[in-house]
Coordinates of C-alpha atoms in Angstrom, one line a residue:
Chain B
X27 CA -12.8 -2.4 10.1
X28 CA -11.2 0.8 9.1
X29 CA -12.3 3.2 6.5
X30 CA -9.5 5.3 4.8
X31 CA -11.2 8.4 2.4
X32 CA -8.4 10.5 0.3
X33 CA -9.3 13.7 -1.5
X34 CA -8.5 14.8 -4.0
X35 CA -8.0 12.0 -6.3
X36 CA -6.0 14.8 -8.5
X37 CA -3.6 17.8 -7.8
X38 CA -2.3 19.9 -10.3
X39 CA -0.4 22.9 -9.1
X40 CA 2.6 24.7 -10.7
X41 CA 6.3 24.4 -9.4
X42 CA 6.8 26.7 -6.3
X43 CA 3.1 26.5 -4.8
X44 CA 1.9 24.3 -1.9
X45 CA 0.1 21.0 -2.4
X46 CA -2.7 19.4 0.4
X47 CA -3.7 15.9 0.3
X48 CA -6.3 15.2 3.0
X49 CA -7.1 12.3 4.5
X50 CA -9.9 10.9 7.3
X51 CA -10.1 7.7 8.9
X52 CA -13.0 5.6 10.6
X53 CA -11.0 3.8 13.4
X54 CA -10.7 5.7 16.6
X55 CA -8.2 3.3 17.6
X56 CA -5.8 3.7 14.7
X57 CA -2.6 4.8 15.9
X58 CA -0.2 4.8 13.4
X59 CA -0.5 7.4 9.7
X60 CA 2.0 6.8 7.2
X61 CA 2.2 8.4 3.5
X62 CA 3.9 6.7 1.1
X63 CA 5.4 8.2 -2.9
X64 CA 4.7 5.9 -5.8
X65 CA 6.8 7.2 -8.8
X66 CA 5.2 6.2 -12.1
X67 CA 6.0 2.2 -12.2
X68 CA 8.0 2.3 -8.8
X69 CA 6.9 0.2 -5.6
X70 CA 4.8 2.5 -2.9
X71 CA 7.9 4.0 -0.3
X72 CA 7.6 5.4 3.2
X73 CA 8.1 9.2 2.5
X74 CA 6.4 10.2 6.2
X75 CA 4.7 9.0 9.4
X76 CA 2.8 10.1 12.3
X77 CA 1.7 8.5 15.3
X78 CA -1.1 9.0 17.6
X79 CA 0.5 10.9 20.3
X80 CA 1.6 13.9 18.1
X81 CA 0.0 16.4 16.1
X82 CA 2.6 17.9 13.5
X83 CA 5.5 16.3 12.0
X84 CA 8.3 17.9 9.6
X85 CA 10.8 16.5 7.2
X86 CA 12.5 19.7 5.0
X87 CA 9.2 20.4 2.3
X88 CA 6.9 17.8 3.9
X89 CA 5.1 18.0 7.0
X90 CA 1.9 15.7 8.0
X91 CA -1.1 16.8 10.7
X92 CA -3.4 14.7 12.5
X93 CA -6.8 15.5 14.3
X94 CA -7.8 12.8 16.0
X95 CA -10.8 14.2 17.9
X96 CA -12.0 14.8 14.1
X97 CA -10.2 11.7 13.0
X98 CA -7.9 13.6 9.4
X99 CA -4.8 13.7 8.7
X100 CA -3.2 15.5 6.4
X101 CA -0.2 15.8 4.1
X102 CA 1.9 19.1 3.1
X103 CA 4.4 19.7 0.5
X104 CA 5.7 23.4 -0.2
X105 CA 7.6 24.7 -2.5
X106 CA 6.7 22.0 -4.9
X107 CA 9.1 20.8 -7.7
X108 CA 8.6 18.5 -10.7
X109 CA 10.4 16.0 -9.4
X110 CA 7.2 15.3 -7.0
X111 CA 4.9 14.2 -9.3
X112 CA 4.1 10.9 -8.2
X113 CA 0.7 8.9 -6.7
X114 CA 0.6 9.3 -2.6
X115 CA -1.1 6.9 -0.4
X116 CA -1.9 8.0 3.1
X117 CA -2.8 4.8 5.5
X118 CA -4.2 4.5 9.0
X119 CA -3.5 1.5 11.0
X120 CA -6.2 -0.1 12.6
X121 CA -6.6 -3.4 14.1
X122 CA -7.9 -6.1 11.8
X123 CA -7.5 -9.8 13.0
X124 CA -5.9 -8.6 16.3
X125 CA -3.0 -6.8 14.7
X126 CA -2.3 -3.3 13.4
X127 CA -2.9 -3.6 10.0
X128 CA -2.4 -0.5 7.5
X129 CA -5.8 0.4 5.4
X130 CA -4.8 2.3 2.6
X131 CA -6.6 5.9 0.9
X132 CA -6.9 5.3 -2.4
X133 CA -4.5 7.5 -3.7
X134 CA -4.3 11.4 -5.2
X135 CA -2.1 11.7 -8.7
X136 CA 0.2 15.0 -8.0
X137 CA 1.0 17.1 -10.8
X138 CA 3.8 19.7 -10.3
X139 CA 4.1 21.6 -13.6
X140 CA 7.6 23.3 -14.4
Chain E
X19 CA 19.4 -7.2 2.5
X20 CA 18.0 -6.8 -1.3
X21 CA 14.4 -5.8 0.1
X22 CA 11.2 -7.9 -0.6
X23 CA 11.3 -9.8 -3.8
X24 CA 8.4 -10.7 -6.3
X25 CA 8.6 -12.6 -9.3
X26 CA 7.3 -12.2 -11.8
X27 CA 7.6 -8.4 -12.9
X28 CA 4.9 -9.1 -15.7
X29 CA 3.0 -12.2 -16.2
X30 CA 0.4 -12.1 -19.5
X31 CA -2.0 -14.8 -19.4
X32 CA -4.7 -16.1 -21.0
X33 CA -8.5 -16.2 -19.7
X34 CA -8.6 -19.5 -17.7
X35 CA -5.1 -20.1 -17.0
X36 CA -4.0 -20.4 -13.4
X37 CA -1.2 -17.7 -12.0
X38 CA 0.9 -17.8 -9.5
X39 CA 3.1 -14.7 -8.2
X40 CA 5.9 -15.3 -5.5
X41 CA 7.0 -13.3 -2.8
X42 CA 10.5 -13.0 -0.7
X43 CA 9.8 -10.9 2.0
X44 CA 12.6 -9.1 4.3
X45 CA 14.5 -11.4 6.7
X46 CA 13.2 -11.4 9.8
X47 CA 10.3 -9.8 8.7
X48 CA 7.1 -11.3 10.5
X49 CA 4.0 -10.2 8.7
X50 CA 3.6 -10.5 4.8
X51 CA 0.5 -8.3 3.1
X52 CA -0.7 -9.1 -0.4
X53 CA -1.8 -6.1 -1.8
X54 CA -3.4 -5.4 -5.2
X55 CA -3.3 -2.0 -7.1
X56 CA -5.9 -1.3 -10.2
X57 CA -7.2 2.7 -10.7
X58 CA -10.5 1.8 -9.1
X59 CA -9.9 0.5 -6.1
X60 CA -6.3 2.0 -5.2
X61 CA -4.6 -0.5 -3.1
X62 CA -6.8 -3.2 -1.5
X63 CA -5.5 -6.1 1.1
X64 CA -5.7 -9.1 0.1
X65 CA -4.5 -11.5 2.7
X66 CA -2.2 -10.8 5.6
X67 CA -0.3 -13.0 7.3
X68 CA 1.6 -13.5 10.5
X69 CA 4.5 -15.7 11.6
X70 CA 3.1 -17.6 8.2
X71 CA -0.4 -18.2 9.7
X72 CA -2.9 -16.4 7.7
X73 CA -4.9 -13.8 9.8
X74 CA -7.6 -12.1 7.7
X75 CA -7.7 -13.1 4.1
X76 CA -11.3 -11.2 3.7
X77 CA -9.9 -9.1 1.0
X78 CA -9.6 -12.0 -1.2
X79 CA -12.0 -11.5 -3.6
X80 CA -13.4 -15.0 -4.6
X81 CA -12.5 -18.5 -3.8
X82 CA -10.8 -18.1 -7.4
X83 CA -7.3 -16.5 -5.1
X84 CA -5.5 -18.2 -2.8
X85 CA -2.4 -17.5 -1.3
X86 CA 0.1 -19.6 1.0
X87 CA 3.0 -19.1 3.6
X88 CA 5.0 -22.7 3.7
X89 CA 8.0 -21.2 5.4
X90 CA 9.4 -17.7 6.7
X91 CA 10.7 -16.4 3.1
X92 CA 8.1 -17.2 0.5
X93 CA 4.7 -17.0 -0.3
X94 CA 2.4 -17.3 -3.1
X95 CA -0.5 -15.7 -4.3
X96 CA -2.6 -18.1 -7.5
X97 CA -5.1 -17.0 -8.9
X98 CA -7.4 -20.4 -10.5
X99 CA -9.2 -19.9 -12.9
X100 CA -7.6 -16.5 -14.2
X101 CA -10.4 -13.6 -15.5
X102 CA -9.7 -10.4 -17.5
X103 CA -11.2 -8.7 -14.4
X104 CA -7.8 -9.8 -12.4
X105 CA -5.9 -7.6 -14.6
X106 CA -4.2 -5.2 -11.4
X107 CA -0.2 -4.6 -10.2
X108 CA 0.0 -7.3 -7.5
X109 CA 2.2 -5.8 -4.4
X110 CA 3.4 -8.1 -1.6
X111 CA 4.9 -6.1 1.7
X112 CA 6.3 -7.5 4.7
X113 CA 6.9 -5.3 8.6
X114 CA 9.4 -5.9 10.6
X115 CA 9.1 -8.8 13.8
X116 CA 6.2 -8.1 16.3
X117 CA 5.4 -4.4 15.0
X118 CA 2.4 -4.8 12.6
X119 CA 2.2 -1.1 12.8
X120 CA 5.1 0.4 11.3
X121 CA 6.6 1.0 8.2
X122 CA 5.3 -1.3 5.1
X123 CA 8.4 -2.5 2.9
X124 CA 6.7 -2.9 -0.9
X125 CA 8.3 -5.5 -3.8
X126 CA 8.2 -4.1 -7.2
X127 CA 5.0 -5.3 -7.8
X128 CA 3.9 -7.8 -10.4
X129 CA 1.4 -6.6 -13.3
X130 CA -0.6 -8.7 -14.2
X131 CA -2.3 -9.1 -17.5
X132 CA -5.7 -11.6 -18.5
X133 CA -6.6 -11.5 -21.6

């Protein structure tokens, strides 16, 4: 089945800079990459997605990347503000039991500091 | 549509009680995920299922959990007996009809307390 690794588990930056979150995935045949925001005590929510067939996609501060001869994906926020602190989970969907099922990273804890 | 529902928010139990969460899911929404959340593990599939047929409950960890689909807009996840060690925010998600790879709608979660 597929294998989702996140890093890092924990982001600290100040308010302005950039923040990475990295992801890579064991499925070759994963075709769909979300990356969901979990505010403190909130439900997980769909803040980005990328599929297979396209290798950048923007939304204003966020953008996500995918490599899938090296099989990563990766999340961008610039310009961060306070108000993006939050847990992110990025999630490849593979198939498991003859559907595509999401397989969840395991999280990273961003910490934008005013 | 009021998104998917759980109930309830918080449930604290004692050590050898049974638990049972409940789950609306979206209308019209085919496939219903039981997820659970703890620091650890992130979040970790439970059971999945599919028009209300379970497909892969291999994320279940012991024959303690089980969870059932009787109709299109509920399911339930009980845990029997409960253990301190089941102590995790319980998520249920549901995908829109025939697209098992697309956007996951998440309830509020239940947290879940054993002690």
């Amino acid at each position: 089945g597929e294998n989702v690794e996140q890093h890092p588990s924990t982001l600290s930056v100040q308010e302005g800079d950039s923040a990475v979150i990295k992801c890579t995935y064991s499925d070759s045949a994963s075709n769909y990459f979300p990356w969901y925001k979990q505010e403190l005590g909130k439900r997980p929510q769909l803040i980005i997605d990328i599929r297979s067939n396209v290798g950048e996609k923007k939304d204003q501060r966020i953008a996500v990347t995918l490599n899938k001869t090296a099989k990563h994906f990766s999340l961008h926020i610039t310009e961060t503000q306070p108000e993006d602190s939050a847990v992110y989970f990025c999630a490849a969907s593979g198939v498991r039991g003859g559907s595509y099922i999401p397989t969840f990273g395991r999280g990273t804890s961003l910490i934008v500091h005013p | 549509d009021a998104g998917v529902i759980q109930s309830p928010r918080h449930e604290v139990t004692e050590m050898g009680q049974e638990v049972t969460l409940r789950c609306k899911p979206i209308s019209g929404h085919d496939y219903l995920f039981w997820y659970r959340q703890t620091m650890m593990r992130g979040l970790e599939l439970l059971i999945y299922f599919n028009n209300n047929v379970p497909i892969d409950d291999s994320g279940m960890p012991e024959d303690r959990f089980s969870a059932k689909m009787p109709n299109a807009s509920f399911s339930t996840l009980k845990i029997q007996p409960s253990e301190p060690r089941d102590s995790a925010v319980y998520f249920c998600a549901s995908t829109p009809q025939g697209k098992g790879n697309t956007e996951a709608f998440f309830g509020q979660g239940t947290r879940l307390t054993v002690v």
